[in-house]
């Protein structure tokens, strides 16, 4: 049976998001059914997954948070990660966390292929 994946991607940093999405999609099995939903930022990812939790077998959360001069980075990173973990455990469905947290744009560019690792993690959990 074909697995159904939902990729929720924050496109605040469009170039970074494009790399995360490309690396994730190239890793998922070709026979998969994949839907992509774009959201403005990583804070909107958990609620989007929650609204769709019953429709899909697995999820990928993709996006980027870059540290600025305020504590906003810490709040967004922690809140998003915590919400994604709670959704995954509560619903017993794998959610690959491909939200990269970086100190600057240089780090983000270097890590924009990390969507692949989130996809590999979800595939691994689905096969158990």
mmCIF file of N, CA and C in Angstrom:
data_model
loop_
_atom_site.group_PDB
_atom_site.id
_atom_site.type_symbol
_atom_site.label_atom_id
_atom_site.label_comp_id
_atom_site.label_asym_id
_atom_site.label_seq_id
_atom_site.Cartn_x
_atom_site.Cartn_y
_atom_site.Cartn_z
ATOM 1 N N UNK A 1 0.830 -1.184 0.000
ATOM 2 C CA UNK A 1 0.000 0.000 0.000
ATOM 3 C C UNK A 1 0.880 1.256 0.000
ATOM 4 N N UNK A 2 0.516 2.223 -0.831
ATOM 5 C CA UNK A 2 1.276 3.463 -0.899
ATOM 6 C C UNK A 2 1.120 4.256 0.391
ATOM 7 N N UNK A 3 2.227 4.772 0.880
ATOM 8 C CA UNK A 3 2.201 5.620 2.065
ATOM 9 C C UNK A 3 1.885 7.059 1.646
ATOM 10 N N UNK A 4 1.135 7.739 2.500
ATOM 11 C CA UNK A 4 0.759 9.126 2.241
ATOM 12 C C UNK A 4 1.556 10.038 3.174
ATOM 13 N N UNK A 5 2.285 10.954 2.564
ATOM 14 C CA UNK A 5 3.114 11.899 3.302
ATOM 15 C C UNK A 5 2.584 13.315 3.121
ATOM 16 N N UNK A 6 2.601 14.068 4.203
ATOM 17 C CA UNK A 6 2.328 15.501 4.127
ATOM 18 C C UNK A 6 3.609 16.228 4.502
ATOM 19 N N UNK A 7 4.045 17.085 3.606
ATOM 20 C CA UNK A 7 5.195 17.944 3.885
ATOM 21 C C UNK A 7 4.646 19.345 4.147
ATOM 22 N N UNK A 8 4.940 19.858 5.332
ATOM 23 C CA UNK A 8 4.555 21.228 5.665
ATOM 24 C C UNK A 8 5.837 22.032 5.717
ATOM 25 N N UNK A 9 5.910 23.019 4.850
ATOM 26 C CA UNK A 9 7.156 23.768 4.719
ATOM 27 C C UNK A 9 6.928 25.257 4.927
ATOM 28 N N UNK A 10 7.743 25.816 5.809
ATOM 29 C CA UNK A 10 7.725 27.259 6.054
ATOM 30 C C UNK A 10 8.611 27.917 5.009
ATOM 31 N N UNK A 11 8.028 28.818 4.253
ATOM 32 C CA UNK A 11 8.811 29.414 3.168
ATOM 33 C C UNK A 11 9.274 30.849 3.450
ATOM 34 N N UNK A 12 9.499 31.148 4.718
ATOM 35 C CA UNK A 12 10.002 32.472 5.089
ATOM 36 C C UNK A 12 11.352 32.754 4.408
ATOM 37 N N UNK A 13 12.226 31.763 4.432
ATOM 38 C CA UNK A 13 13.507 31.846 3.710
ATOM 39 C C UNK A 13 13.382 30.947 2.484
ATOM 40 N N UNK A 14 12.907 31.510 1.389
ATOM 41 C CA UNK A 14 12.519 30.718 0.220
ATOM 42 C C UNK A 14 13.651 29.852 -0.341
ATOM 43 N N UNK A 15 14.851 30.374 -0.450
ATOM 44 C CA UNK A 15 15.965 29.601 -1.006
ATOM 45 C C UNK A 15 16.310 28.405 -0.115
ATOM 46 N N UNK A 16 16.303 28.620 1.177
ATOM 47 C CA UNK A 16 16.605 27.547 2.127
ATOM 48 C C UNK A 16 15.493 26.501 2.064
ATOM 49 N N UNK A 17 14.248 26.957 2.067
ATOM 50 C CA UNK A 17 13.103 26.043 2.017
ATOM 51 C C UNK A 17 13.123 25.199 0.758
ATOM 52 N N UNK A 18 13.485 25.803 -0.342
ATOM 53 C CA UNK A 18 13.553 25.069 -1.611
ATOM 54 C C UNK A 18 14.560 23.920 -1.515
ATOM 55 N N UNK A 19 15.712 24.164 -0.900
ATOM 56 C CA UNK A 19 16.724 23.115 -0.717
ATOM 57 C C UNK A 19 16.247 22.020 0.221
ATOM 58 N N UNK A 20 15.602 22.410 1.314
ATOM 59 C CA UNK A 20 15.070 21.418 2.255
ATOM 60 C C UNK A 20 14.032 20.535 1.572
ATOM 61 N N UNK A 21 13.139 21.152 0.820
ATOM 62 C CA UNK A 21 12.079 20.410 0.134
ATOM 63 C C UNK A 21 12.642 19.476 -0.926
ATOM 64 N N UNK A 22 13.556 19.965 -1.706
ATOM 65 C CA UNK A 22 14.149 19.152 -2.772
ATOM 66 C C UNK A 22 14.851 17.922 -2.201
ATOM 67 N N UNK A 23 15.625 18.101 -1.146
ATOM 68 C CA UNK A 23 16.351 16.965 -0.573
ATOM 69 C C UNK A 23 15.403 15.973 0.094
ATOM 70 N N UNK A 24 14.317 16.469 0.679
ATOM 71 C CA UNK A 24 13.335 15.578 1.311
ATOM 72 C C UNK A 24 12.585 14.774 0.245
ATOM 73 N N UNK A 25 12.093 15.445 -0.778
ATOM 74 C CA UNK A 25 11.311 14.772 -1.824
ATOM 75 C C UNK A 25 12.137 13.713 -2.556
ATOM 76 N N UNK A 26 13.404 13.986 -2.774
ATOM 77 C CA UNK A 26 14.248 13.026 -3.498
ATOM 78 C C UNK A 26 14.516 11.773 -2.670
ATOM 79 N N UNK A 27 14.266 11.835 -1.366
ATOM 80 C CA UNK A 27 14.524 10.717 -0.461
ATOM 81 C C UNK A 27 13.285 9.845 -0.254
ATOM 82 N N UNK A 28 12.106 10.422 -0.343
ATOM 83 C CA UNK A 28 10.877 9.648 -0.138
ATOM 84 C C UNK A 28 10.689 8.637 -1.266
ATOM 85 N N UNK A 29 10.111 7.483 -0.960
ATOM 86 C CA UNK A 29 9.894 6.473 -2.003
ATOM 87 C C UNK A 29 9.083 7.038 -3.172
ATOM 88 N N UNK A 30 9.466 6.680 -4.369
ATOM 89 C CA UNK A 30 8.807 7.198 -5.578
ATOM 90 C C UNK A 30 7.332 6.825 -5.639
ATOM 91 N N UNK A 31 6.956 5.727 -5.010
ATOM 92 C CA UNK A 31 5.566 5.274 -5.053
ATOM 93 C C UNK A 31 4.676 5.997 -4.040
ATOM 94 N N UNK A 32 5.241 6.890 -3.263
ATOM 95 C CA UNK A 32 4.499 7.585 -2.214
ATOM 96 C C UNK A 32 3.531 8.615 -2.790
ATOM 97 N N UNK A 33 2.492 8.861 -2.040
ATOM 98 C CA UNK A 33 1.603 9.979 -2.339
ATOM 99 C C UNK A 33 2.045 11.127 -1.451
ATOM 100 N N UNK A 34 2.399 12.246 -2.054
ATOM 101 C CA UNK A 34 2.976 13.365 -1.320
ATOM 102 C C UNK A 34 2.154 14.629 -1.567
ATOM 103 N N UNK A 35 1.780 15.279 -0.477
ATOM 104 C CA UNK A 35 1.134 16.591 -0.575
ATOM 105 C C UNK A 35 2.027 17.590 0.135
ATOM 106 N N UNK A 36 2.115 18.783 -0.413
ATOM 107 C CA UNK A 36 2.943 19.846 0.158
ATOM 108 C C UNK A 36 2.041 21.032 0.503
ATOM 109 N N UNK A 37 2.183 21.503 1.730
ATOM 110 C CA UNK A 37 1.479 22.711 2.154
ATOM 111 C C UNK A 37 2.514 23.734 2.600
ATOM 112 N N UNK A 38 2.452 24.913 2.015
ATOM 113 C CA UNK A 38 3.343 26.006 2.407
ATOM 114 C C UNK A 38 2.680 26.840 3.490
ATOM 115 N N UNK A 39 3.474 27.227 4.472
ATOM 116 C CA UNK A 39 3.022 28.116 5.537
ATOM 117 C C UNK A 39 4.031 29.261 5.649
ATOM 118 N N UNK A 40 3.626 30.377 6.262
ATOM 119 C CA UNK A 40 4.530 31.535 6.307
ATOM 120 C C UNK A 40 5.792 31.333 7.139
ATOM 121 N N UNK A 41 5.673 30.642 8.276
ATOM 122 C CA UNK A 41 6.830 30.457 9.154
ATOM 123 C C UNK A 41 6.719 29.157 9.915
ATOM 124 N N UNK A 42 7.773 28.784 10.635
ATOM 125 C CA UNK A 42 7.785 27.497 11.326
ATOM 126 C C UNK A 42 6.753 27.415 12.441
ATOM 127 N N UNK A 43 6.347 28.538 12.991
ATOM 128 C CA UNK A 43 5.359 28.526 14.066
ATOM 129 C C UNK A 43 4.014 27.968 13.587
ATOM 130 N N UNK A 44 3.734 28.078 12.306
ATOM 131 C CA UNK A 44 2.468 27.589 11.732
ATOM 132 C C UNK A 44 2.509 26.116 11.343
ATOM 133 N N UNK A 45 3.663 25.490 11.415
ATOM 134 C CA UNK A 45 3.786 24.082 11.008
ATOM 135 C C UNK A 45 2.980 23.140 11.906
ATOM 136 N N UNK A 46 3.124 23.193 13.234
ATOM 137 C CA UNK A 46 2.400 22.223 14.067
ATOM 138 C C UNK A 46 0.877 22.257 13.893
ATOM 139 N N UNK A 47 0.289 23.431 13.831
ATOM 140 C CA UNK A 47 -1.167 23.493 13.688
ATOM 141 C C UNK A 47 -1.606 22.952 12.329
ATOM 142 N N UNK A 48 -0.813 23.146 11.318
ATOM 143 C CA UNK A 48 -1.142 22.623 9.993
ATOM 144 C C UNK A 48 -1.078 21.102 9.996
ATOM 145 N N UNK A 49 -0.074 20.547 10.635
ATOM 146 C CA UNK A 49 0.006 19.094 10.762
ATOM 147 C C UNK A 49 -1.181 18.580 11.567
ATOM 148 N N UNK A 50 -1.478 19.253 12.668
ATOM 149 C CA UNK A 50 -2.586 18.833 13.527
ATOM 150 C C UNK A 50 -3.906 18.775 12.763
ATOM 151 N N UNK A 51 -4.158 19.746 11.918
ATOM 152 C CA UNK A 51 -5.394 19.794 11.135
ATOM 153 C C UNK A 51 -5.480 18.651 10.124
ATOM 154 N N UNK A 52 -4.346 18.056 9.789
ATOM 155 C CA UNK A 52 -4.287 17.013 8.762
ATOM 156 C C UNK A 52 -3.841 15.657 9.297
ATOM 157 N N UNK A 53 -3.747 15.502 10.605
ATOM 158 C CA UNK A 53 -3.111 14.335 11.223
ATOM 159 C C UNK A 53 -3.774 13.013 10.838
ATOM 160 N N UNK A 54 -5.068 12.996 10.627
ATOM 161 C CA UNK A 54 -5.772 11.745 10.324
ATOM 162 C C UNK A 54 -5.693 11.359 8.845
ATOM 163 N N UNK A 55 -5.285 12.284 7.994
ATOM 164 C CA UNK A 55 -5.306 12.057 6.546
ATOM 165 C C UNK A 55 -4.026 11.417 5.991
ATOM 166 N N UNK A 56 -2.950 11.419 6.774
ATOM 167 C CA UNK A 56 -1.650 10.985 6.262
ATOM 168 C C UNK A 56 -0.985 9.980 7.198
ATOM 169 N N UNK A 57 -0.068 9.203 6.623
ATOM 170 C CA UNK A 57 0.681 8.209 7.396
ATOM 171 C C UNK A 57 1.872 8.831 8.117
ATOM 172 N N UNK A 58 2.451 9.856 7.513
ATOM 173 C CA UNK A 58 3.660 10.465 8.064
ATOM 174 C C UNK A 58 3.772 11.908 7.579
ATOM 175 N N UNK A 59 4.617 12.649 8.278
ATOM 176 C CA UNK A 59 4.726 14.083 8.027
ATOM 177 C C UNK A 59 6.182 14.517 8.033
ATOM 178 N N UNK A 60 6.443 15.579 7.292
ATOM 179 C CA UNK A 60 7.743 16.241 7.354
ATOM 180 C C UNK A 60 7.502 17.708 7.659
ATOM 181 N N UNK A 61 8.183 18.208 8.663
ATOM 182 C CA UNK A 61 8.143 19.622 9.028
ATOM 183 C C UNK A 61 9.454 20.235 8.557
ATOM 184 N N UNK A 62 9.377 21.156 7.620
ATOM 185 C CA UNK A 62 10.585 21.740 7.039
ATOM 186 C C UNK A 62 10.552 23.256 7.170
ATOM 187 N N UNK A 63 11.679 23.817 7.513
ATOM 188 C CA UNK A 63 11.775 25.271 7.613
ATOM 189 C C UNK A 63 13.103 25.671 8.221
ATOM 190 N N UNK A 64 13.239 26.951 8.430
ATOM 191 C CA UNK A 64 14.498 27.492 8.945
ATOM 192 C C UNK A 64 14.213 28.644 9.896
ATOM 193 N N UNK A 65 14.936 28.654 11.006
ATOM 194 C CA UNK A 65 14.896 29.767 11.946
ATOM 195 C C UNK A 65 16.333 30.251 12.107
ATOM 196 N N UNK A 66 16.535 31.533 11.881
ATOM 197 C CA UNK A 66 17.872 32.117 12.016
ATOM 198 C C UNK A 66 17.862 33.083 13.205
ATOM 199 N N UNK A 67 18.862 32.915 14.052
ATOM 200 C CA UNK A 67 18.948 33.718 15.278
ATOM 201 C C UNK A 67 19.149 35.190 14.934
ATOM 202 N N UNK A 68 18.346 36.008 15.576
ATOM 203 C CA UNK A 68 18.488 37.460 15.425
ATOM 204 C C UNK A 68 19.024 38.052 16.712
ATOM 205 N N UNK A 69 18.622 39.265 16.981
ATOM 206 C CA UNK A 69 19.135 39.985 18.146
ATOM 207 C C UNK A 69 18.213 39.897 19.359
ATOM 208 N N UNK A 70 17.094 39.191 19.210
ATOM 209 C CA UNK A 70 16.134 39.094 20.316
ATOM 210 C C UNK A 70 15.934 37.620 20.677
ATOM 211 N N UNK A 71 15.240 37.341 21.776
ATOM 212 C CA UNK A 71 14.981 35.950 22.177
ATOM 213 C C UNK A 71 13.941 35.238 21.309
ATOM 214 N N UNK A 72 13.398 35.902 20.326
ATOM 215 C CA UNK A 72 12.370 35.313 19.450
ATOM 216 C C UNK A 72 12.816 33.955 18.895
ATOM 217 N N UNK A 73 14.058 33.843 18.482
ATOM 218 C CA UNK A 73 14.638 32.599 17.956
ATOM 219 C C UNK A 73 14.419 31.444 18.925
ATOM 220 N N UNK A 74 14.721 31.690 20.199
ATOM 221 C CA UNK A 74 14.595 30.648 21.219
ATOM 222 C C UNK A 74 13.137 30.229 21.412
ATOM 223 N N UNK A 75 12.248 31.202 21.463
ATOM 224 C CA UNK A 75 10.831 30.901 21.665
ATOM 225 C C UNK A 75 10.262 30.093 20.500
ATOM 226 N N UNK A 76 10.538 30.536 19.292
ATOM 227 C CA UNK A 76 9.998 29.864 18.102
ATOM 228 C C UNK A 76 10.593 28.466 17.964
ATOM 229 N N UNK A 77 11.887 28.335 18.115
ATOM 230 C CA UNK A 77 12.546 27.027 17.973
ATOM 231 C C UNK A 77 12.018 26.031 18.995
ATOM 232 N N UNK A 78 11.969 26.440 20.243
ATOM 233 C CA UNK A 78 11.525 25.543 21.308
ATOM 234 C C UNK A 78 10.051 25.193 21.146
ATOM 235 N N UNK A 79 9.213 26.180 20.923
ATOM 236 C CA UNK A 79 7.766 25.953 20.799
ATOM 237 C C UNK A 79 7.439 25.017 19.640
ATOM 238 N N UNK A 80 8.064 25.232 18.514
ATOM 239 C CA UNK A 80 7.789 24.408 17.331
ATOM 240 C C UNK A 80 8.237 22.971 17.537
ATOM 241 N N UNK A 81 9.435 22.800 18.061
ATOM 242 C CA UNK A 81 9.959 21.456 18.300
ATOM 243 C C UNK A 81 9.105 20.709 19.314
ATOM 244 N N UNK A 82 8.744 21.373 20.382
ATOM 245 C CA UNK A 82 7.919 20.759 21.423
ATOM 246 C C UNK A 82 6.550 20.355 20.869
ATOM 247 N N UNK A 83 5.924 21.232 20.110
ATOM 248 C CA UNK A 83 4.603 20.938 19.548
ATOM 249 C C UNK A 83 4.664 19.774 18.562
ATOM 250 N N UNK A 84 5.704 19.718 17.756
ATOM 251 C CA UNK A 84 5.854 18.629 16.789
ATOM 252 C C UNK A 84 6.028 17.295 17.519
ATOM 253 N N UNK A 85 6.846 17.267 18.553
ATOM 254 C CA UNK A 85 7.055 16.036 19.315
ATOM 255 C C UNK A 85 5.763 15.580 19.976
ATOM 256 N N UNK A 86 5.030 16.503 20.575
ATOM 257 C CA UNK A 86 3.771 16.149 21.233
ATOM 258 C C UNK A 86 2.763 15.587 20.230
ATOM 259 N N UNK A 87 2.670 16.190 19.055
ATOM 260 C CA UNK A 87 1.767 15.682 18.022
ATOM 261 C C UNK A 87 2.147 14.269 17.597
ATOM 262 N N UNK A 88 3.414 14.043 17.411
ATOM 263 C CA UNK A 88 3.895 12.742 16.969
ATOM 264 C C UNK A 88 3.588 11.651 17.986
ATOM 265 N N UNK A 89 3.908 11.907 19.248
ATOM 266 C CA UNK A 89 3.693 10.919 20.303
ATOM 267 C C UNK A 89 2.199 10.692 20.533
ATOM 268 N N UNK A 90 1.440 11.762 20.640
ATOM 269 C CA UNK A 90 0.006 11.653 20.917
ATOM 270 C C UNK A 90 -0.723 10.865 19.825
ATOM 271 N N UNK A 91 -0.356 11.108 18.577
ATOM 272 C CA UNK A 91 -1.063 10.485 17.459
ATOM 273 C C UNK A 91 -0.375 9.229 16.930
ATOM 274 N N UNK A 92 0.778 8.907 17.517
ATOM 275 C CA UNK A 92 1.536 7.722 17.113
ATOM 276 C C UNK A 92 1.833 7.711 15.615
ATOM 277 N N UNK A 93 2.221 8.877 15.117
ATOM 278 C CA UNK A 93 2.578 9.025 13.714
ATOM 279 C C UNK A 93 3.917 9.746 13.630
ATOM 280 N N UNK A 94 4.783 9.288 12.737
ATOM 281 C CA UNK A 94 6.097 9.927 12.631
ATOM 282 C C UNK A 94 6.022 11.302 11.968
ATOM 283 N N UNK A 95 6.732 12.234 12.583
ATOM 284 C CA UNK A 95 6.881 13.573 12.033
ATOM 285 C C UNK A 95 8.374 13.867 11.991
ATOM 286 N N UNK A 96 8.914 13.931 10.805
ATOM 287 C CA UNK A 96 10.331 14.251 10.649
ATOM 288 C C UNK A 96 10.551 15.733 10.859
ATOM 289 N N UNK A 97 11.382 16.062 11.833
ATOM 290 C CA UNK A 97 11.649 17.465 12.131
ATOM 291 C C UNK A 97 12.827 17.947 11.301
ATOM 292 N N UNK A 98 12.501 18.590 10.209
ATOM 293 C CA UNK A 98 13.516 19.157 9.328
ATOM 294 C C UNK A 98 13.558 20.670 9.436
ATOM 295 N N UNK A 99 13.271 21.166 10.631
ATOM 296 C CA UNK A 99 13.382 22.606 10.872
ATOM 297 C C UNK A 99 14.803 22.867 11.344
ATOM 298 N N UNK A 100 15.555 23.561 10.516
ATOM 299 C CA UNK A 100 16.936 23.851 10.887
ATOM 300 C C UNK A 100 16.992 25.155 11.671
ATOM 301 N N UNK A 101 17.806 25.168 12.696
ATOM 302 C CA UNK A 101 17.998 26.359 13.518
ATOM 303 C C UNK A 101 19.455 26.775 13.368
ATOM 304 N N UNK A 102 19.655 27.997 12.927
ATOM 305 C CA UNK A 102 21.004 28.448 12.575
ATOM 306 C C UNK A 102 21.311 29.803 13.203
ATOM 307 N N UNK A 103 22.579 30.052 13.366
ATOM 308 C CA UNK A 103 23.007 31.327 13.926
ATOM 309 C C UNK A 103 23.087 32.419 12.869
ATOM 310 N N UNK A 104 23.212 32.015 11.600
ATOM 311 C CA UNK A 104 23.322 33.006 10.519
ATOM 312 C C UNK A 104 22.964 32.355 9.182
ATOM 313 N N UNK A 105 22.860 33.170 8.156
ATOM 314 C CA UNK A 105 22.468 32.683 6.833
ATOM 315 C C UNK A 105 23.517 31.721 6.259
ATOM 316 N N UNK A 106 24.770 31.942 6.547
ATOM 317 C CA UNK A 106 25.822 31.042 6.049
ATOM 318 C C UNK A 106 25.586 29.619 6.538
ATOM 319 N N UNK A 107 25.264 29.469 7.808
ATOM 320 C CA UNK A 107 24.959 28.138 8.356
ATOM 321 C C UNK A 107 23.707 27.556 7.692
ATOM 322 N N UNK A 108 22.706 28.382 7.479
ATOM 323 C CA UNK A 108 21.465 27.911 6.860
ATOM 324 C C UNK A 108 21.728 27.385 5.450
ATOM 325 N N UNK A 109 22.512 28.106 4.684
ATOM 326 C CA UNK A 109 22.834 27.673 3.318
ATOM 327 C C UNK A 109 23.575 26.338 3.354
ATOM 328 N N UNK A 110 24.481 26.186 4.301
ATOM 329 C CA UNK A 110 25.253 24.942 4.420
ATOM 330 C C UNK A 110 24.376 23.756 4.827
ATOM 331 N N UNK A 111 23.235 24.020 5.449
ATOM 332 C CA UNK A 111 22.380 22.946 5.979
ATOM 333 C C UNK A 111 21.084 22.760 5.189
ATOM 334 N N UNK A 112 20.942 23.415 4.053
ATOM 335 C CA UNK A 112 19.655 23.377 3.359
ATOM 336 C C UNK A 112 19.325 22.036 2.716
ATOM 337 N N UNK A 113 20.204 21.083 2.783
ATOM 338 C CA UNK A 113 19.909 19.723 2.287
ATOM 339 C C UNK A 113 19.464 18.793 3.415
ATOM 340 N N UNK A 114 19.247 19.317 4.618
ATOM 341 C CA UNK A 114 18.898 18.512 5.789
ATOM 342 C C UNK A 114 17.490 17.918 5.724
ATOM 343 N N UNK A 115 16.694 18.312 4.752
ATOM 344 C CA UNK A 115 15.380 17.707 4.579
ATOM 345 C C UNK A 115 15.499 16.211 4.341
ATOM 346 N N UNK A 116 16.602 15.819 3.736
ATOM 347 C CA UNK A 116 16.870 14.400 3.473
ATOM 348 C C UNK A 116 16.895 13.599 4.774
ATOM 349 N N UNK A 117 17.528 14.137 5.801
ATOM 350 C CA UNK A 117 17.634 13.424 7.076
ATOM 351 C C UNK A 117 16.266 13.277 7.754
ATOM 352 N N UNK A 118 15.438 14.295 7.652
ATOM 353 C CA UNK A 118 14.085 14.216 8.219
ATOM 354 C C UNK A 118 13.282 13.142 7.486
ATOM 355 N N UNK A 119 13.423 13.086 6.174
ATOM 356 C CA UNK A 119 12.715 12.076 5.380
ATOM 357 C C UNK A 119 13.211 10.672 5.723
ATOM 358 N N UNK A 120 14.511 10.502 5.861
ATOM 359 C CA UNK A 120 15.061 9.198 6.223
ATOM 360 C C UNK A 120 14.556 8.735 7.583
ATOM 361 N N UNK A 121 14.447 9.646 8.528
ATOM 362 C CA UNK A 121 13.959 9.292 9.860
ATOM 363 C C UNK A 121 12.515 8.812 9.792
ATOM 364 N N UNK A 122 11.680 9.506 9.043
ATOM 365 C CA UNK A 122 10.269 9.123 8.922
ATOM 366 C C UNK A 122 10.135 7.764 8.235
ATOM 367 N N UNK A 123 10.886 7.548 7.190
ATOM 368 C CA UNK A 123 10.848 6.263 6.484
ATOM 369 C C UNK A 123 11.242 5.136 7.426
ATOM 370 N N UNK A 124 12.271 5.377 8.222
ATOM 371 C CA UNK A 124 12.739 4.377 9.161
ATOM 372 C C UNK A 124 11.663 4.011 10.185
ATOM 373 N N UNK A 125 10.999 5.010 10.732
ATOM 374 C CA UNK A 125 9.951 4.752 11.734
ATOM 375 C C UNK A 125 8.748 4.059 11.100
ATOM 376 N N UNK A 126 8.387 4.448 9.893
ATOM 377 C CA UNK A 126 7.252 3.819 9.211
ATOM 378 C C UNK A 126 7.484 2.322 8.939
ATOM 379 N N UNK A 127 8.736 1.952 8.739
ATOM 380 C CA UNK A 127 9.036 0.562 8.400
ATOM 381 C C UNK A 127 9.149 -0.336 9.631
ATOM 382 N N UNK A 128 8.998 0.205 10.815
ATOM 383 C CA UNK A 128 9.112 -0.601 12.046
ATOM 384 C C UNK A 128 7.820 -1.297 12.359
#
